[in-house]
Amino acid sequence: MVTGSELAIGEKISVRKSQDVPLSFKGTITKVYENSALVSIDSFDDQYKEVVADLQNKTVVGFKHIRLVNKTEK
């Protein structure tokens, strides 16, 4: 699990689908809160196209669901 001190605006992350998160996606941190972050959704599977449209390509994700993308994957 990452913490707020590990995250910075512009950081690339990945999120896996879970009970709390409706889709898997890769994104970019746009704002960091106390226990979560506002994330722009950059890439996702086509099956989630309607969900992403409903979210207007942004969502708030708790730190426990965020995984930092390796620098080599950017």
mmCIF file with all atom_site columns, N, CA and C in Angstrom:
data_model
loop_
_atom_site.group_PDB
_atom_site.id
_atom_site.type_symbol
_atom_site.label_atom_id
_atom_site.label_alt_id
_atom_site.label_comp_id
_atom_site.label_asym_id
_atom_site.label_entity_id
_atom_site.label_seq_id
_atom_site.pdbx_PDB_ins_code
_atom_site.Cartn_x
_atom_site.Cartn_y
_atom_site.Cartn_z
_atom_site.occupancy
_atom_site.B_iso_or_equiv
_atom_site.pdbx_formal_charge
_atom_site.auth_seq_id
_atom_site.auth_comp_id
_atom_site.auth_asym_id
_atom_site.auth_atom_id
_atom_site.pdbx_PDB_model_num
ATOM 1   N N  . MET A 1 1  ? 0.843   -1.183 0.000   1.00 0.00 ? 1  MET A N  1
ATOM 2   C CA . MET A 1 1  ? 0.000   0.000  0.000   1.00 0.00 ? 1  MET A CA 1
ATOM 3   C C  . MET A 1 1  ? 0.884   1.240  0.000   1.00 0.00 ? 1  MET A C  1
ATOM 4   N N  . VAL A 1 2  ? 0.526   2.213  -0.826  1.00 0.00 ? 2  VAL A N  1
ATOM 5   C CA . VAL A 1 2  ? 1.270   3.457  -0.869  1.00 0.00 ? 2  VAL A CA 1
ATOM 6   C C  . VAL A 1 2  ? 0.699   4.437  0.149   1.00 0.00 ? 2  VAL A C  1
ATOM 7   N N  . THR A 1 3  ? 1.472   5.443  0.476   1.00 0.00 ? 3  THR A N  1
ATOM 8   C CA . THR A 1 3  ? 1.019   6.498  1.373   1.00 0.00 ? 3  THR A CA 1
ATOM 9   C C  . THR A 1 3  ? 1.011   7.816  0.616   1.00 0.00 ? 3  THR A C  1
ATOM 10  N N  . GLY A 1 4  ? 0.383   8.805  1.199   1.00 0.00 ? 4  GLY A N  1
ATOM 11  C CA . GLY A 1 4  ? 0.309   10.111 0.562   1.00 0.00 ? 4  GLY A CA 1
ATOM 12  C C  . GLY A 1 4  ? 1.671   10.723 0.318   1.00 0.00 ? 4  GLY A C  1
ATOM 13  N N  . SER A 1 5  ? 2.632   10.427 1.182   1.00 0.00 ? 5  SER A N  1
ATOM 14  C CA . SER A 1 5  ? 3.968   11.000 1.010   1.00 0.00 ? 5  SER A CA 1
ATOM 15  C C  . SER A 1 5  ? 4.699   10.385 -0.188  1.00 0.00 ? 5  SER A C  1
ATOM 16  N N  . GLU A 1 6  ? 4.256   9.218  -0.651  1.00 0.00 ? 6  GLU A N  1
ATOM 17  C CA . GLU A 1 6  ? 4.871   8.566  -1.801  1.00 0.00 ? 6  GLU A CA 1
ATOM 18  C C  . GLU A 1 6  ? 4.295   9.068  -3.124  1.00 0.00 ? 6  GLU A C  1
ATOM 19  N N  . LEU A 1 7  ? 3.147   9.723  -3.060  1.00 0.00 ? 7  LEU A N  1
ATOM 20  C CA . LEU A 1 7  ? 2.457   10.153 -4.271  1.00 0.00 ? 7  LEU A CA 1
ATOM 21  C C  . LEU A 1 7  ? 2.677   11.627 -4.544  1.00 0.00 ? 7  LEU A C  1
ATOM 22  N N  . ALA A 1 8  ? 2.780   11.957 -5.806  1.00 0.00 ? 8  ALA A N  1
ATOM 23  C CA . ALA A 1 8  ? 2.926   13.345 -6.221  1.00 0.00 ? 8  ALA A CA 1
ATOM 24  C C  . ALA A 1 8  ? 2.018   13.583 -7.421  1.00 0.00 ? 8  ALA A C  1
ATOM 25  N N  . ILE A 1 9  ? 1.587   14.806 -7.585  1.00 0.00 ? 9  ILE A N  1
ATOM 26  C CA . ILE A 1 9  ? 0.773   15.152 -8.743  1.00 0.00 ? 9  ILE A CA 1
ATOM 27  C C  . ILE A 1 9  ? 1.581   14.839 -10.002 1.00 0.00 ? 9  ILE A C  1
ATOM 28  N N  . GLY A 1 10 ? 0.940   14.185 -10.952 1.00 0.00 ? 10 GLY A N  1
ATOM 29  C CA . GLY A 1 10 ? 1.600   13.789 -12.193 1.00 0.00 ? 10 GLY A CA 1
ATOM 30  C C  . GLY A 1 10 ? 2.152   12.374 -12.164 1.00 0.00 ? 10 GLY A C  1
ATOM 31  N N  . GLU A 1 11 ? 2.146   11.730 -10.993 1.00 0.00 ? 11 GLU A N  1
ATOM 32  C CA . GLU A 1 11 ? 2.660   10.361 -10.850 1.00 0.00 ? 11 GLU A CA 1
ATOM 33  C C  . GLU A 1 11 ? 1.741   9.393  -11.589 1.00 0.00 ? 11 GLU A C  1
ATOM 34  N N  . LYS A 1 12 ? 2.336   8.456  -12.328 1.00 0.00 ? 12 LYS A N  1
ATOM 35  C CA . LYS A 1 12 ? 1.578   7.427  -13.051 1.00 0.00 ? 12 LYS A CA 1
ATOM 36  C C  . LYS A 1 12 ? 1.294   6.272  -12.103 1.00 0.00 ? 12 LYS A C  1
ATOM 37  N N  . ILE A 1 13 ? 0.041   5.804  -12.118 1.00 0.00 ? 13 ILE A N  1
ATOM 38  C CA . ILE A 1 13 ? -0.364  4.724  -11.208 1.00 0.00 ? 13 ILE A CA 1
ATOM 39  C C  . ILE A 1 13 ? -1.217  3.695  -11.961 1.00 0.00 ? 13 ILE A C  1
ATOM 40  N N  . SER A 1 14 ? -1.437  2.564  -11.302 1.00 0.00 ? 14 SER A N  1
ATOM 41  C CA . SER A 1 14 ? -2.382  1.579  -11.824 1.00 0.00 ? 14 SER A CA 1
ATOM 42  C C  . SER A 1 14 ? -3.315  1.187  -10.684 1.00 0.00 ? 14 SER A C  1
ATOM 43  N N  . VAL A 1 15 ? -4.534  0.823  -11.056 1.00 0.00 ? 15 VAL A N  1
ATOM 44  C CA . VAL A 1 15 ? -5.552  0.436  -10.082 1.00 0.00 ? 15 VAL A CA 1
ATOM 45  C C  . VAL A 1 15 ? -6.204  -0.832 -10.601 1.00 0.00 ? 15 VAL A C  1
ATOM 46  N N  . ARG A 1 16 ? -6.367  -1.813 -9.725  1.00 0.00 ? 16 ARG A N  1
ATOM 47  C CA . ARG A 1 16 ? -7.031  -3.065 -10.096 1.00 0.00 ? 16 ARG A CA 1
ATOM 48  C C  . ARG A 1 16 ? -8.481  -3.040 -9.645  1.00 0.00 ? 16 ARG A C  1
ATOM 49  N N  . LYS A 1 17 ? -9.330  -3.689 -10.421 1.00 0.00 ? 17 LYS A N  1
ATOM 50  C CA . LYS A 1 17 ? -10.738 -3.793 -10.077 1.00 0.00 ? 17 LYS A CA 1
ATOM 51  C C  . LYS A 1 17 ? -10.880 -4.560 -8.770  1.00 0.00 ? 17 LYS A C  1
ATOM 52  N N  . SER A 1 18 ? -11.781 -4.087 -7.914  1.00 0.00 ? 18 SER A N  1
ATOM 53  C CA . SER A 1 18 ? -12.051 -4.764 -6.641  1.00 0.00 ? 18 SER A CA 1
ATOM 54  C C  . SER A 1 18 ? -13.487 -4.459 -6.243  1.00 0.00 ? 18 SER A C  1
ATOM 55  N N  . GLN A 1 19 ? -13.852 -4.860 -5.056  1.00 0.00 ? 19 GLN A N  1
ATOM 56  C CA . GLN A 1 19 ? -15.198 -4.591 -4.554  1.00 0.00 ? 19 GLN A CA 1
ATOM 57  C C  . GLN A 1 19 ? -15.433 -3.081 -4.447  1.00 0.00 ? 19 GLN A C  1
ATOM 58  N N  . ASP A 1 20 ? -14.396 -2.325 -4.125  1.00 0.00 ? 20 ASP A N  1
ATOM 59  C CA . ASP A 1 20 ? -14.513 -0.879 -3.949  1.00 0.00 ? 20 ASP A CA 1
ATOM 60  C C  . ASP A 1 20 ? -14.264 -0.077 -5.221  1.00 0.00 ? 20 ASP A C  1
ATOM 61  N N  . VAL A 1 21 ? -13.615 -0.683 -6.198  1.00 0.00 ? 21 VAL A N  1
ATOM 62  C CA . VAL A 1 21 ? -13.243 0.013  -7.442  1.00 0.00 ? 21 VAL A CA 1
ATOM 63  C C  . VAL A 1 21 ? -13.910 -0.718 -8.605  1.00 0.00 ? 21 VAL A C  1
ATOM 64  N N  . PRO A 1 22 ? -14.717 0.000  -9.416  1.00 0.00 ? 22 PRO A N  1
ATOM 65  C CA . PRO A 1 22 ? -15.497 -0.687 -10.455 1.00 0.00 ? 22 PRO A CA 1
ATOM 66  C C  . PRO A 1 22 ? -14.746 -1.094 -11.713 1.00 0.00 ? 22 PRO A C  1
ATOM 67  N N  . LEU A 1 23 ? -13.474 -0.702 -11.860 1.00 0.00 ? 23 LEU A N  1
ATOM 68  C CA . LEU A 1 23 ? -12.728 -1.056 -13.066 1.00 0.00 ? 23 LEU A CA 1
ATOM 69  C C  . LEU A 1 23 ? -11.230 -1.030 -12.813 1.00 0.00 ? 23 LEU A C  1
ATOM 70  N N  . SER A 1 24 ? -10.493 -1.727 -13.678 1.00 0.00 ? 24 SER A N  1
ATOM 71  C CA . SER A 1 24 ? -9.033  -1.683 -13.661 1.00 0.00 ? 24 SER A CA 1
ATOM 72  C C  . SER A 1 24 ? -8.598  -0.638 -14.668 1.00 0.00 ? 24 SER A C  1
ATOM 73  N N  . PHE A 1 25 ? -7.592  0.170  -14.305 1.00 0.00 ? 25 PHE A N  1
ATOM 74  C CA . PHE A 1 25 ? -7.134  1.204  -15.223 1.00 0.00 ? 25 PHE A CA 1
ATOM 75  C C  . PHE A 1 25 ? -5.750  1.711  -14.844 1.00 0.00 ? 25 PHE A C  1
ATOM 76  N N  . LYS A 1 26 ? -5.149  2.457  -15.756 1.00 0.00 ? 26 LYS A N  1
ATOM 77  C CA . LYS A 1 26 ? -3.916  3.194  -15.485 1.00 0.00 ? 26 LYS A CA 1
ATOM 78  C C  . LYS A 1 26 ? -4.278  4.666  -15.535 1.00 0.00 ? 26 LYS A C  1
ATOM 79  N N  . GLY A 1 27 ? -3.638  5.438  -14.680 1.00 0.00 ? 27 GLY A N  1
ATOM 80  C CA . GLY A 1 27 ? -3.998  6.846  -14.629 1.00 0.00 ? 27 GLY A CA 1
ATOM 81  C C  . GLY A 1 27 ? -2.879  7.717  -14.103 1.00 0.00 ? 27 GLY A C  1
ATOM 82  N N  . THR A 1 28 ? -3.242  8.971  -13.852 1.00 0.00 ? 28 THR A N  1
ATOM 83  C CA . THR A 1 28 ? -2.303  9.978  -13.384 1.00 0.00 ? 28 THR A CA 1
ATOM 84  C C  . THR A 1 28 ? -2.901  10.692 -12.180 1.00 0.00 ? 28 THR A C  1
ATOM 85  N N  . ILE A 1 29 ? -2.099  10.865 -11.121 1.00 0.00 ? 29 ILE A N  1
ATOM 86  C CA . ILE A 1 29 ? -2.546  11.575 -9.925  1.00 0.00 ? 29 ILE A CA 1
ATOM 87  C C  . ILE A 1 29 ? -2.740  13.048 -10.270 1.00 0.00 ? 29 ILE A C  1
ATOM 88  N N  . THR A 1 30 ? -3.914  13.597 -9.947  1.00 0.00 ? 30 THR A N  1
ATOM 89  C CA . THR A 1 30 ? -4.151  15.015 -10.187 1.00 0.00 ? 30 THR A CA 1
ATOM 90  C C  . THR A 1 30 ? -4.272  15.806 -8.889  1.00 0.00 ? 30 THR A C  1
ATOM 91  N N  . LYS A 1 31 ? -4.618  15.123 -7.794  1.00 0.00 ? 31 LYS A N  1
ATOM 92  C CA . LYS A 1 31 ? -4.679  15.780 -6.488  1.00 0.00 ? 31 LYS A CA 1
ATOM 93  C C  . LYS A 1 31 ? -4.554  14.712 -5.414  1.00 0.00 ? 31 LYS A C  1
ATOM 94  N N  . VAL A 1 32 ? -3.827  15.016 -4.347  1.00 0.00 ? 32 VAL A N  1
ATOM 95  C CA . VAL A 1 32 ? -3.634  14.067 -3.249  1.00 0.00 ? 32 VAL A CA 1
ATOM 96  C C  . VAL A 1 32 ? -4.399  14.564 -2.034  1.00 0.00 ? 32 VAL A C  1
ATOM 97  N N  . TYR A 1 33 ? -5.227  13.691 -1.476  1.00 0.00 ? 33 TYR A N  1
ATOM 98  C CA . TYR A 1 33 ? -5.987  13.988 -0.263  1.00 0.00 ? 33 TYR A CA 1
ATOM 99  C C  . TYR A 1 33 ? -5.336  13.260 0.915   1.00 0.00 ? 33 TYR A C  1
ATOM 100 N N  . GLU A 1 34 ? -5.993  13.252 2.068   1.00 0.00 ? 34 GLU A N  1
ATOM 101 C CA . GLU A 1 34 ? -5.429  12.626 3.269   1.00 0.00 ? 34 GLU A CA 1
ATOM 102 C C  . GLU A 1 34 ? -5.277  11.116 3.125   1.00 0.00 ? 34 GLU A C  1
ATOM 103 N N  . ASN A 1 35 ? -6.301  10.427 2.609   1.00 0.00 ? 35 ASN A N  1
ATOM 104 C CA . ASN A 1 35 ? -6.269  8.966  2.484   1.00 0.00 ? 35 ASN A CA 1
ATOM 105 C C  . ASN A 1 35 ? -6.580  8.469  1.078   1.00 0.00 ? 35 ASN A C  1
ATOM 106 N N  . SER A 1 36 ? -6.651  9.385  0.123   1.00 0.00 ? 36 SER A N  1
ATOM 107 C CA . SER A 1 36 ? -7.013  9.017  -1.241  1.00 0.00 ? 36 SER A CA 1
ATOM 108 C C  . SER A 1 36 ? -6.430  10.040 -2.208  1.00 0.00 ? 36 SER A C  1
ATOM 109 N N  . ALA A 1 37 ? -6.660  9.786  -3.486  1.00 0.00 ? 37 ALA A N  1
ATOM 110 C CA . ALA A 1 37 ? -6.162  10.697 -4.511  1.00 0.00 ? 37 ALA A CA 1
ATOM 111 C C  . ALA A 1 37 ? -7.179  10.807 -5.640  1.00 0.00 ? 37 ALA A C  1
ATOM 112 N N  . LEU A 1 38 ? -7.264  11.988 -6.225  1.00 0.00 ? 38 LEU A N  1
ATOM 113 C CA . LEU A 1 38 ? -8.056  12.186 -7.423  1.00 0.00 ? 38 LEU A CA 1
ATOM 114 C C  . LEU A 1 38 ? -7.181  11.759 -8.596  1.00 0.00 ? 38 LEU A C  1
ATOM 115 N N  . VAL A 1 39 ? -7.713  10.883 -9.439  1.00 0.00 ? 39 VAL A N  1
ATOM 116 C CA . VAL A 1 39 ? -6.936  10.279 -10.509 1.00 0.00 ? 39 VAL A CA 1
ATOM 117 C C  . VAL A 1 39 ? -7.641  10.494 -11.840 1.00 0.00 ? 39 VAL A C  1
ATOM 118 N N  . SER A 1 40 ? -6.890  10.916 -12.859 1.00 0.00 ? 40 SER A N  1
ATOM 119 C CA . SER A 1 40 ? -7.451  10.946 -14.210 1.00 0.00 ? 40 SER A CA 1
ATOM 120 C C  . SER A 1 40 ? -7.233  9.556  -14.806 1.00 0.00 ? 40 SER A C  1
ATOM 121 N N  . ILE A 1 41 ? -8.256  9.034  -15.443 1.00 0.00 ? 41 ILE A N  1
ATOM 122 C CA . ILE A 1 41 ? -8.196  7.692  -16.024 1.00 0.00 ? 41 ILE A CA 1
ATOM 123 C C  . ILE A 1 41 ? -7.623  7.819  -17.436 1.00 0.00 ? 41 ILE A C  1
ATOM 124 N N  . ASP A 1 42 ? -6.427  7.260  -17.630 1.00 0.00 ? 42 ASP A N  1
ATOM 125 C CA . ASP A 1 42 ? -5.725  7.401  -18.910 1.00 0.00 ? 42 ASP A CA 1
ATOM 126 C C  . ASP A 1 42 ? -5.953  6.223  -19.853 1.00 0.00 ? 42 ASP A C  1
ATOM 127 N N  . SER A 1 43 ? -5.868  5.003  -19.351 1.00 0.00 ? 43 SER A N  1
ATOM 128 C CA . SER A 1 43 ? -6.067  3.836  -20.209 1.00 0.00 ? 43 SER A CA 1
ATOM 129 C C  . SER A 1 43 ? -6.834  2.762  -19.449 1.00 0.00 ? 43 SER A C  1
ATOM 130 N N  . PHE A 1 44 ? -7.689  2.053  -20.184 1.00 0.00 ? 44 PHE A N  1
ATOM 131 C CA . PHE A 1 44 ? -8.570  1.060  -19.583 1.00 0.00 ? 44 PHE A CA 1
ATOM 132 C C  . PHE A 1 44 ? -9.048  0.103  -20.666 1.00 0.00 ? 44 PHE A C  1
ATOM 133 N N  . ASP A 1 45 ? -9.600  -1.031 -20.255 1.00 0.00 ? 45 ASP A N  1
ATOM 134 C CA . ASP A 1 45 ? -10.158 -1.992 -21.203 1.00 0.00 ? 45 ASP A CA 1
ATOM 135 C C  . ASP A 1 45 ? -11.448 -1.436 -21.805 1.00 0.00 ? 45 ASP A C  1
ATOM 136 N N  . ASP A 1 46 ? -11.711 -1.772 -23.060 1.00 0.00 ? 46 ASP A N  1
ATOM 137 C CA . ASP A 1 46 ? -12.906 -1.289 -23.757 1.00 0.00 ? 46 ASP A CA 1
ATOM 138 C C  . ASP A 1 46 ? -14.199 -1.653 -23.025 1.00 0.00 ? 46 ASP A C  1
ATOM 139 N N  . GLN A 1 47 ? -14.180 -2.747 -22.282 1.00 0.00 ? 47 GLN A N  1
ATOM 140 C CA . GLN A 1 47 ? -15.393 -3.171 -21.582 1.00 0.00 ? 47 GLN A CA 1
ATOM 141 C C  . GLN A 1 47 ? -15.830 -2.158 -20.514 1.00 0.00 ? 47 GLN A C  1
ATOM 142 N N  . TYR A 1 48 ? -14.922 -1.256 -20.117 1.00 0.00 ? 48 TYR A N  1
ATOM 143 C CA . TYR A 1 48 ? -15.229 -0.258 -19.094 1.00 0.00 ? 48 TYR A CA 1
ATOM 144 C C  . TYR A 1 48 ? -15.549 1.114  -19.680 1.00 0.00 ? 48 TYR A C  1
ATOM 145 N N  . LYS A 1 49 ? -15.727 1.191  -20.984 1.00 0.00 ? 49 LYS A N  1
ATOM 146 C CA . LYS A 1 49 ? -15.929 2.476  -21.663 1.00 0.00 ? 49 LYS A CA 1
ATOM 147 C C  . LYS A 1 49 ? -17.106 3.264  -21.069 1.00 0.00 ? 49 LYS A C  1
ATOM 148 N N  . GLU A 1 50 ? -18.213 2.595  -20.796 1.00 0.00 ? 50 GLU A N  1
ATOM 149 C CA . GLU A 1 50 ? -19.396 3.270  -20.255 1.00 0.00 ? 50 GLU A CA 1
ATOM 150 C C  . GLU A 1 50 ? -19.153 3.753  -18.819 1.00 0.00 ? 50 GLU A C  1
ATOM 151 N N  . VAL A 1 51 ? -18.472 2.948  -18.013 1.00 0.00 ? 51 VAL A N  1
ATOM 152 C CA . VAL A 1 51 ? -18.157 3.330  -16.636 1.00 0.00 ? 51 VAL A CA 1
ATOM 153 C C  . VAL A 1 51 ? -17.261 4.561  -16.622 1.00 0.00 ? 51 VAL A C  1
ATOM 154 N N  . VAL A 1 52 ? -16.244 4.569  -17.477 1.00 0.00 ? 52 VAL A N  1
ATOM 155 C CA . VAL A 1 52 ? -15.318 5.707  -17.550 1.00 0.00 ? 52 VAL A CA 1
ATOM 156 C C  . VAL A 1 52 ? -16.066 6.959  -18.007 1.00 0.00 ? 52 VAL A C  1
ATOM 157 N N  . ALA A 1 53 ? -16.966 6.823  -18.951 1.00 0.00 ? 53 ALA A N  1
ATOM 158 C CA . ALA A 1 53 ? -17.758 7.965  -19.408 1.00 0.00 ? 53 ALA A CA 1
ATOM 159 C C  . ALA A 1 53 ? -18.607 8.514  -18.260 1.00 0.00 ? 53 ALA A C  1
ATOM 160 N N  . ASP A 1 54 ? -19.215 7.629  -17.461 1.00 0.00 ? 54 ASP A N  1
ATOM 161 C CA . ASP A 1 54 ? -20.010 8.052  -16.307 1.00 0.00 ? 54 ASP A CA 1
ATOM 162 C C  . ASP A 1 54 ? -19.148 8.785  -15.278 1.00 0.00 ? 54 ASP A C  1
ATOM 163 N N  . LEU A 1 55 ? -17.895 8.360  -15.143 1.00 0.00 ? 55 LEU A N  1
ATOM 164 C CA . LEU A 1 55 ? -16.974 8.989  -14.191 1.00 0.00 ? 55 LEU A CA 1
ATOM 165 C C  . LEU A 1 55 ? -16.299 10.240 -14.759 1.00 0.00 ? 55 LEU A C  1
ATOM 166 N N  . GLN A 1 56 ? -16.566 10.548 -16.022 1.00 0.00 ? 56 GLN A N  1
ATOM 167 C CA . GLN A 1 56 ? -15.968 11.683 -16.728 1.00 0.00 ? 56 GLN A CA 1
ATOM 168 C C  . GLN A 1 56 ? -14.436 11.630 -16.688 1.00 0.00 ? 56 GLN A C  1
ATOM 169 N N  . ASN A 1 57 ? -13.903 10.427 -16.848 1.00 0.00 ? 57 ASN A N  1
ATOM 170 C CA . ASN A 1 57 ? -12.463 10.151 -16.912 1.00 0.00 ? 57 ASN A CA 1
ATOM 171 C C  . ASN A 1 57 ? -11.695 10.545 -15.655 1.00 0.00 ? 57 ASN A C  1
ATOM 172 N N  . LYS A 1 58 ? -12.384 10.658 -14.517 1.00 0.00 ? 58 LYS A N  1
ATOM 173 C CA . LYS A 1 58 ? -11.727 10.957 -13.238 1.00 0.00 ? 58 LYS A CA 1
ATOM 174 C C  . LYS A 1 58 ? -12.426 10.197 -12.135 1.00 0.00 ? 58 LYS A C  1
ATOM 175 N N  . THR A 1 59 ? -11.665 9.843  -11.107 1.00 0.00 ? 59 THR A N  1
ATOM 176 C CA . THR A 1 59 ? -12.255 9.198  -9.943  1.00 0.00 ? 59 THR A CA 1
ATOM 177 C C  . THR A 1 59 ? -11.342 9.387  -8.738  1.00 0.00 ? 59 THR A C  1
ATOM 178 N N  . VAL A 1 60 ? -11.909 9.241  -7.553  1.00 0.00 ? 60 VAL A N  1
ATOM 179 C CA . VAL A 1 60 ? -11.131 9.277  -6.316  1.00 0.00 ? 60 VAL A CA 1
ATOM 180 C C  . VAL A 1 60 ? -10.868 7.836  -5.902  1.00 0.00 ? 60 VAL A C  1
ATOM 181 N N  . VAL A 1 61 ? -9.608  7.528  -5.600  1.00 0.00 ? 61 VAL A N  1
ATOM 182 C CA . VAL A 1 61 ? -9.215  6.165  -5.255  1.00 0.00 ? 61 VAL A CA 1
ATOM 183 C C  . VAL A 1 61 ? -8.460  6.194  -3.932  1.00 0.00 ? 61 VAL A C  1
ATOM 184 N N  . GLY A 1 62 ? -8.817  5.277  -3.030  1.00 0.00 ? 62 GLY A N  1
ATOM 185 C CA . GLY A 1 62 ? -8.105  5.152  -1.766  1.00 0.00 ? 62 GLY A CA 1
ATOM 186 C C  . GLY A 1 62 ? -6.691  4.637  -1.979  1.00 0.00 ? 62 GLY A C  1
ATOM 187 N N  . PHE A 1 63 ? -5.775  5.064  -1.104  1.00 0.00 ? 63 PHE A N  1
ATOM 188 C CA . PHE A 1 63 ? -4.367  4.671  -1.236  1.00 0.00 ? 63 PHE A CA 1
ATOM 189 C C  . PHE A 1 63 ? -4.189  3.152  -1.295  1.00 0.00 ? 63 PHE A C  1
ATOM 190 N N  . LYS A 1 64 ? -5.036  2.391  -0.600  1.00 0.00 ? 64 LYS A N  1
ATOM 191 C CA . LYS A 1 64 ? -4.844  0.939  -0.569  1.00 0.00 ? 64 LYS A CA 1
ATOM 192 C C  . LYS A 1 64 ? -5.055  0.287  -1.935  1.00 0.00 ? 64 LYS A C  1
ATOM 193 N N  . HIS A 1 65 ? -5.693  1.000  -2.864  1.00 0.00 ? 65 HIS A N  1
ATOM 194 C CA . HIS A 1 65 ? -5.944  0.446  -4.201  1.00 0.00 ? 65 HIS A CA 1
ATOM 195 C C  . HIS A 1 65 ? -4.940  0.939  -5.245  1.00 0.00 ? 65 HIS A C  1
ATOM 196 N N  . ILE A 1 66 ? -4.092  1.877  -4.869  1.00 0.00 ? 66 ILE A N  1
ATOM 197 C CA . ILE A 1 66 ? -3.154  2.486  -5.820  1.00 0.00 ? 66 ILE A CA 1
ATOM 198 C C  . ILE A 1 66 ? -1.829  1.743  -5.829  1.00 0.00 ? 66 ILE A C  1
ATOM 199 N N  . ARG A 1 67 ? -1.331  1.469  -7.030  1.00 0.00 ? 67 ARG A N  1
ATOM 200 C CA . ARG A 1 67 ? -0.007  0.878  -7.215  1.00 0.00 ? 67 ARG A CA 1
ATOM 201 C C  . ARG A 1 67 ? 0.778   1.808  -8.122  1.00 0.00 ? 67 ARG A C  1
ATOM 202 N N  . LEU A 1 68 ? 1.971   2.162  -7.705  1.00 0.00 ? 68 LEU A N  1
ATOM 203 C CA . LEU A 1 68 ? 2.819   3.014  -8.533  1.00 0.00 ? 68 LEU A CA 1
ATOM 204 C C  . LEU A 1 68 ? 3.311   2.240  -9.745  1.00 0.00 ? 68 LEU A C  1
ATOM 205 N N  . VAL A 1 69 ? 3.324   2.873  -10.900 1.00 0.00 ? 69 VAL A N  1
ATOM 206 C CA . VAL A 1 69 ? 3.829   2.262  -12.118 1.00 0.00 ? 69 VAL A CA 1
ATOM 207 C C  . VAL A 1 69 ? 5.331   2.472  -12.134 1.00 0.00 ? 69 VAL A C  1
ATOM 208 N N  . ASN A 1 70 ? 6.079   1.426  -12.451 1.00 0.00 ? 70 ASN A N  1
ATOM 209 C CA . ASN A 1 70 ? 7.544   1.533  -12.532 1.00 0.00 ? 70 ASN A CA 1
ATOM 210 C C  . ASN A 1 70 ? 7.933   2.590  -13.536 1.00 0.00 ? 70 ASN A C  1
ATOM 211 N N  . LYS A 1 71 ? 9.013   3.278  -13.268 1.00 0.00 ? 71 LYS A N  1
ATOM 212 C CA . LYS A 1 71 ? 9.482   4.331  -14.171 1.00 0.00 ? 71 LYS A CA 1
ATOM 213 C C  . LYS A 1 71 ? 9.701   3.806  -15.583 1.00 0.00 ? 71 LYS A C  1
ATOM 214 N N  . THR A 1 72 ? 10.090  2.531  -15.717 1.00 0.00 ? 72 THR A N  1
ATOM 215 C CA . THR A 1 72 ? 10.350  1.947  -17.024 1.00 0.00 ? 72 THR A CA 1
ATOM 216 C C  . THR A 1 72 ? 9.061   1.716  -17.802 1.00 0.00 ? 72 THR A C  1
ATOM 217 N N  . GLU A 1 73 ? 7.918   1.634  -17.110 1.00 0.00 ? 73 GLU A N  1
ATOM 218 C CA . GLU A 1 73 ? 6.635   1.380  -17.772 1.00 0.00 ? 73 GLU A CA 1
ATOM 219 C C  . GLU A 1 73 ? 6.006   2.649  -18.317 1.00 0.00 ? 73 GLU A C  1
ATOM 220 N N  . LYS A 1 74 ? 6.475   3.822  -17.902 1.00 0.00 ? 74 LYS A N  1
ATOM 221 C CA . LYS A 1 74 ? 5.896   5.080  -18.374 1.00 0.00 ? 74 LYS A CA 1
ATOM 222 C C  . LYS A 1 74 ? 6.168   5.197  -19.826 1.00 0.00 ? 74 LYS A C  1
#
